[in-house]
Amino acid sequence: MKTSMDARPQESAKTLSAELADHLCERIRNDRLAPGDRLGTEADLADQFGVSRTVVREAIGSLRGLGVVTGRQGLGLCVAEADNFSSVLRKALVPQVASPQGWRELQQLRAVIEIGSIALAVELITAEEIIRLQTIVVEMQRVMQKINQDPAGSSKAYKELDCLFHQTILAASHGNFVKQFHGVLLDYFHAGDLYGHPPTSKGLRDHELIANAIADRNTDAATKLLTDHLKPQLKAPCE
């Protein structure tokens, strides 16, 4: 079906290409297109939308840069693989990690995502996910018992379990976009050692209480406990 984009003849080619890019994104969303699904060739799109191939090339170029679409020989333009989103997001966040203020803003974003998703996680979490969360806490307890004998190794192991704990909560909300976004943030924190402070008994207790509240499906308690747990990290200086 041909879609006209010539209702506003005064539009520049650049504006038309942006408009076309928006139309293509809307098609991907509305038609629930999956990675690898075909959108058409340059000629197909030019004919469908009533624009020049130059406009199509500019629109495709911007969408390629965002990791939304890709070209496949013999097929033309296709929806990009889902993992391209993470790759593009990582690149977009690079400027943030170059300054202390950028790190602080990433921490704030992480808190917003986690606290905003906790109610949904409590509602949707499965029995298997609850067991996984509790198992992580038990492993964190075991690691803490060895902190004096092997400070560096235990701190590293605890940090990895800490990330896994929070990833498990986000996964329980069953929102793939949110999970990917949060996963990228945690990867940055892990690489930048934002979890580099030595593990504490209070931090461990926080995780125990959060896991118990989620297991009890107590949304109010889980939200308050998680919020209190994240507050020190938001206030900590970024050096």
Short mmCIF file of C-alpha atoms in Angstrom, two decimals:
data_model
loop_
_atom_site.label_atom_id
_atom_site.label_comp_id
_atom_site.label_asym_id
_atom_site.label_seq_id
_atom_site.Cartn_x
_atom_site.Cartn_y
_atom_site.Cartn_z
CA MET A 1 0.00 0.00 0.00
CA LYS A 2 1.39 3.34 -1.04
CA THR A 3 1.73 6.00 1.66
CA SER A 4 1.95 9.58 0.47
CA MET A 5 4.39 11.99 2.10
CA ASP A 6 3.89 14.85 -0.35
CA ALA A 7 1.21 16.77 1.59
CA ARG A 8 3.81 19.34 2.64
CA PRO A 9 5.74 20.32 -0.51
CA GLN A 10 7.80 22.91 1.37
CA GLU A 11 9.53 20.22 3.48
CA SER A 12 13.27 19.86 2.86
CA ALA A 13 14.80 16.53 1.87
CA LYS A 14 16.37 16.26 5.32
CA THR A 15 13.00 16.70 7.03
CA LEU A 16 11.39 14.18 4.70
CA SER A 17 14.08 11.64 5.51
CA ALA A 18 13.47 12.10 9.23
CA GLU A 19 9.74 11.71 8.63
CA LEU A 20 10.33 8.55 6.65
CA ALA A 21 12.55 7.17 9.42
CA ASP A 22 9.70 7.78 11.87
CA HIS A 23 7.24 6.01 9.58
CA LEU A 24 9.51 2.98 9.32
CA CYS A 25 9.94 2.80 13.10
CA GLU A 26 6.18 3.05 13.48
CA ARG A 27 5.71 0.20 11.01
CA ILE A 28 8.14 -1.98 12.96
CA ARG A 29 6.23 -1.31 16.18
CA ASN A 30 2.68 -1.56 14.83
CA ASP A 31 3.30 -4.67 12.71
CA ARG A 32 5.37 -6.25 15.52
CA LEU A 33 8.18 -7.00 13.09
CA ALA A 34 10.89 -9.29 14.41
CA PRO A 35 14.65 -9.13 13.79
CA GLY A 36 15.31 -10.25 10.22
CA ASP A 37 11.86 -9.30 8.89
CA ARG A 38 12.01 -7.51 5.55
CA LEU A 39 11.07 -3.85 5.06
CA GLY A 40 11.86 -3.65 1.35
CA THR A 41 14.46 -2.26 -1.05
CA GLU A 42 15.26 1.42 -1.59
CA ALA A 43 13.11 1.35 -4.72
CA ASP A 44 10.23 -0.31 -2.84
CA LEU A 45 10.27 2.29 -0.10
CA ALA A 46 10.62 5.20 -2.51
CA ASP A 47 7.52 3.97 -4.36
CA GLN A 48 5.52 3.21 -1.20
CA PHE A 49 6.11 6.62 0.37
CA GLY A 50 6.28 8.73 -2.78
CA VAL A 51 9.75 10.12 -2.12
CA SER A 52 13.05 10.07 -3.94
CA ARG A 53 15.65 7.36 -3.39
CA THR A 54 17.92 10.05 -1.94
CA VAL A 55 15.40 10.63 0.84
CA VAL A 56 15.17 6.86 1.40
CA ARG A 57 18.97 6.54 1.61
CA GLU A 58 19.16 9.31 4.22
CA ALA A 59 16.41 7.72 6.30
CA ILE A 60 18.03 4.30 6.09
CA GLY A 61 21.40 5.79 6.99
CA SER A 62 20.03 7.28 10.21
CA LEU A 63 18.26 4.06 11.15
CA ARG A 64 21.38 2.00 10.45
CA GLY A 65 23.34 4.30 12.73
CA LEU A 66 20.83 3.70 15.52
CA GLY A 67 20.97 -0.05 15.03
CA VAL A 68 17.27 -0.26 14.10
CA VAL A 69 17.69 -1.69 10.60
CA THR A 70 20.30 -3.49 8.58
CA GLY A 71 20.82 -4.41 4.93
CA ARG A 72 20.87 -8.00 3.70
CA GLN A 73 21.98 -9.10 0.29
CA GLY A 74 19.05 -10.18 -1.83
CA LEU A 75 16.51 -8.97 0.73
CA GLY A 76 17.10 -5.25 1.03
CA LEU A 77 16.33 -3.48 4.28
CA CYS A 78 15.55 -5.69 7.32
CA VAL A 79 14.87 -5.18 11.01
CA ALA A 80 18.17 -5.42 12.89
CA GLU A 81 18.92 -8.10 15.45
CA ALA A 82 17.73 -7.25 18.95
CA ASP A 83 21.20 -7.21 20.46
CA ASN A 84 22.04 -4.16 18.33
CA PHE A 85 20.04 -2.12 20.80
CA SER A 86 22.52 -2.87 23.57
CA SER A 87 25.43 -2.03 21.32
CA VAL A 88 23.95 1.34 20.35
CA LEU A 89 23.06 2.09 23.96
CA ARG A 90 26.59 1.39 25.12
CA LYS A 91 27.95 3.84 22.55
CA ALA A 92 25.39 6.47 23.53
CA LEU A 93 26.44 6.25 27.18
CA VAL A 94 30.17 6.56 26.51
CA PRO A 95 30.21 10.37 27.08
CA GLN A 96 28.58 9.85 30.47
CA VAL A 97 31.43 7.75 31.85
CA ALA A 98 34.01 10.42 31.04
CA SER A 99 33.16 12.59 34.06
CA PRO A 100 32.21 12.18 37.74
CA GLN A 101 28.90 13.93 37.06
CA GLY A 102 28.20 11.48 34.25
CA TRP A 103 28.77 8.55 36.59
CA ARG A 104 26.44 10.13 39.13
CA GLU A 105 23.71 10.50 36.51
CA LEU A 106 24.08 6.86 35.48
CA GLN A 107 23.69 5.83 39.12
CA GLN A 108 20.55 7.94 39.37
CA LEU A 109 19.19 6.37 36.17
CA ARG A 110 19.89 2.91 37.50
CA ALA A 111 17.97 3.72 40.70
CA VAL A 112 15.00 5.06 38.74
CA ILE A 113 14.84 1.91 36.63
CA GLU A 114 15.12 -0.49 39.56
CA ILE A 115 12.74 1.30 41.92
CA GLY A 116 10.27 1.93 39.12
CA SER A 117 10.23 -1.76 38.17
CA ILE A 118 10.13 -3.36 41.61
CA ALA A 119 6.33 -3.40 41.92
CA LEU A 120 5.99 -5.21 38.61
CA ALA A 121 8.76 -7.62 39.57
CA VAL A 122 6.99 -8.49 42.85
CA GLU A 123 3.76 -9.09 40.95
CA LEU A 124 5.22 -11.21 38.14
CA ILE A 125 8.14 -13.02 39.73
CA THR A 126 7.93 -16.80 39.40
CA ALA A 127 8.66 -19.38 42.08
CA GLU A 128 11.83 -20.34 40.21
CA GLU A 129 13.01 -16.73 40.15
CA ILE A 130 12.35 -16.37 43.88
CA ILE A 131 14.48 -19.45 44.54
CA ARG A 132 17.21 -18.02 42.31
CA LEU A 133 17.15 -14.72 44.23
CA GLN A 134 17.36 -16.50 47.58
CA THR A 135 20.17 -18.73 46.30
CA ILE A 136 22.18 -15.66 45.31
CA VAL A 137 21.78 -14.26 48.83
CA VAL A 138 23.01 -17.53 50.35
CA GLU A 139 26.04 -17.40 48.07
CA MET A 140 26.67 -13.77 49.08
CA GLN A 141 26.64 -14.89 52.72
CA ARG A 142 29.18 -17.59 51.93
CA VAL A 143 31.47 -15.11 50.16
CA MET A 144 31.23 -12.65 53.06
CA GLN A 145 32.51 -15.32 55.43
CA LYS A 146 35.77 -15.41 53.45
CA ILE A 147 36.24 -11.64 53.17
CA ASN A 148 39.05 -11.51 55.76
CA GLN A 149 40.99 -14.41 54.29
CA ASP A 150 40.80 -13.16 50.68
CA PRO A 151 39.67 -9.49 50.55
CA ALA A 152 40.33 -8.93 46.84
CA GLY A 153 38.91 -12.21 45.58
CA SER A 154 35.90 -12.11 47.89
CA SER A 155 35.11 -8.49 46.99
CA LYS A 156 35.20 -9.36 43.29
CA ALA A 157 32.95 -12.39 43.78
CA TYR A 158 30.55 -10.39 45.95
CA LYS A 159 30.36 -7.62 43.34
CA GLU A 160 29.42 -10.14 40.65
CA LEU A 161 26.72 -11.62 42.88
CA ASP A 162 25.47 -8.12 43.68
CA CYS A 163 25.02 -7.41 39.96
CA LEU A 164 23.33 -10.78 39.46
CA PHE A 165 20.94 -10.10 42.34
CA HIS A 166 19.71 -6.84 40.82
CA GLN A 167 19.60 -8.30 37.31
CA THR A 168 17.40 -11.11 38.60
CA ILE A 169 14.93 -8.63 40.06
CA LEU A 170 14.74 -6.72 36.77
CA ALA A 171 14.34 -9.96 34.82
CA ALA A 172 11.35 -10.80 37.03
CA SER A 173 9.54 -7.74 35.68
CA HIS A 174 9.66 -9.50 32.29
CA GLY A 175 10.30 -6.31 30.36
CA ASN A 176 12.99 -7.05 27.78
CA PHE A 177 13.71 -3.39 26.96
CA VAL A 178 14.12 -2.46 30.63
CA LYS A 179 16.24 -5.55 31.28
CA GLN A 180 18.61 -4.72 28.42
CA PHE A 181 18.88 -1.09 29.51
CA HIS A 182 19.60 -2.08 33.11
CA GLY A 183 22.08 -4.74 31.99
CA VAL A 184 24.10 -2.16 30.07
CA LEU A 185 24.18 0.14 33.09
CA LEU A 186 25.35 -2.65 35.39
CA ASP A 187 28.07 -3.58 32.90
CA TYR A 188 29.35 0.00 33.05
CA PHE A 189 29.26 -0.02 36.85
CA HIS A 190 31.07 -3.34 36.92
CA ALA A 191 33.78 -2.14 34.53
CA GLY A 192 34.12 1.20 36.34
CA ASP A 193 34.20 -0.50 39.75
CA LEU A 194 31.28 1.53 41.07
CA TYR A 195 30.61 -1.48 43.25
CA GLY A 196 34.24 -1.26 44.34
CA HIS A 197 33.52 -0.42 47.97
CA PRO A 198 34.23 -3.40 50.26
CA PRO A 199 31.16 -5.51 51.03
CA THR A 200 29.51 -4.72 54.35
CA SER A 201 27.27 -6.67 56.69
CA LYS A 202 24.61 -3.98 56.27
CA GLY A 203 24.69 -4.34 52.49
CA LEU A 204 24.32 -8.09 52.83
CA ARG A 205 21.42 -7.66 55.23
CA ASP A 206 19.75 -5.28 52.76
CA HIS A 207 19.83 -7.98 50.10
CA GLU A 208 18.41 -10.55 52.50
CA LEU A 209 15.51 -8.29 53.47
CA ILE A 210 14.76 -7.32 49.85
CA ALA A 211 14.71 -10.98 48.78
CA ASN A 212 12.41 -11.88 51.68
CA ALA A 213 9.99 -9.04 50.91
CA ILE A 214 9.83 -10.09 47.27
CA ALA A 215 9.29 -13.74 48.27
CA ASP A 216 6.43 -12.56 50.51
CA ARG A 217 5.11 -10.50 47.57
CA ASN A 218 5.10 -7.44 49.81
CA THR A 219 5.36 -4.61 47.27
CA ASP A 220 5.46 -1.76 49.79
CA ALA A 221 8.23 -3.34 51.86
CA ALA A 222 10.26 -4.34 48.81
CA THR A 223 10.03 -0.83 47.35
CA LYS A 224 11.07 0.86 50.60
CA LEU A 225 13.93 -1.57 51.23
CA LEU A 226 15.29 -1.22 47.70
CA THR A 227 15.00 2.57 47.84
CA ASP A 228 16.89 2.71 51.13
CA HIS A 229 19.49 0.30 49.77
CA LEU A 230 20.22 2.49 46.75
CA LYS A 231 20.32 5.83 48.57
CA PRO A 232 23.94 5.56 49.82
CA GLN A 233 25.19 4.86 46.31
CA LEU A 234 23.38 7.91 44.96
CA LYS A 235 24.93 10.12 47.66
CA ALA A 236 28.42 8.64 47.48
CA PRO A 237 31.02 10.90 45.81
CA CYS A 238 32.19 9.84 42.37
CA GLU A 239 35.93 9.98 42.21
#
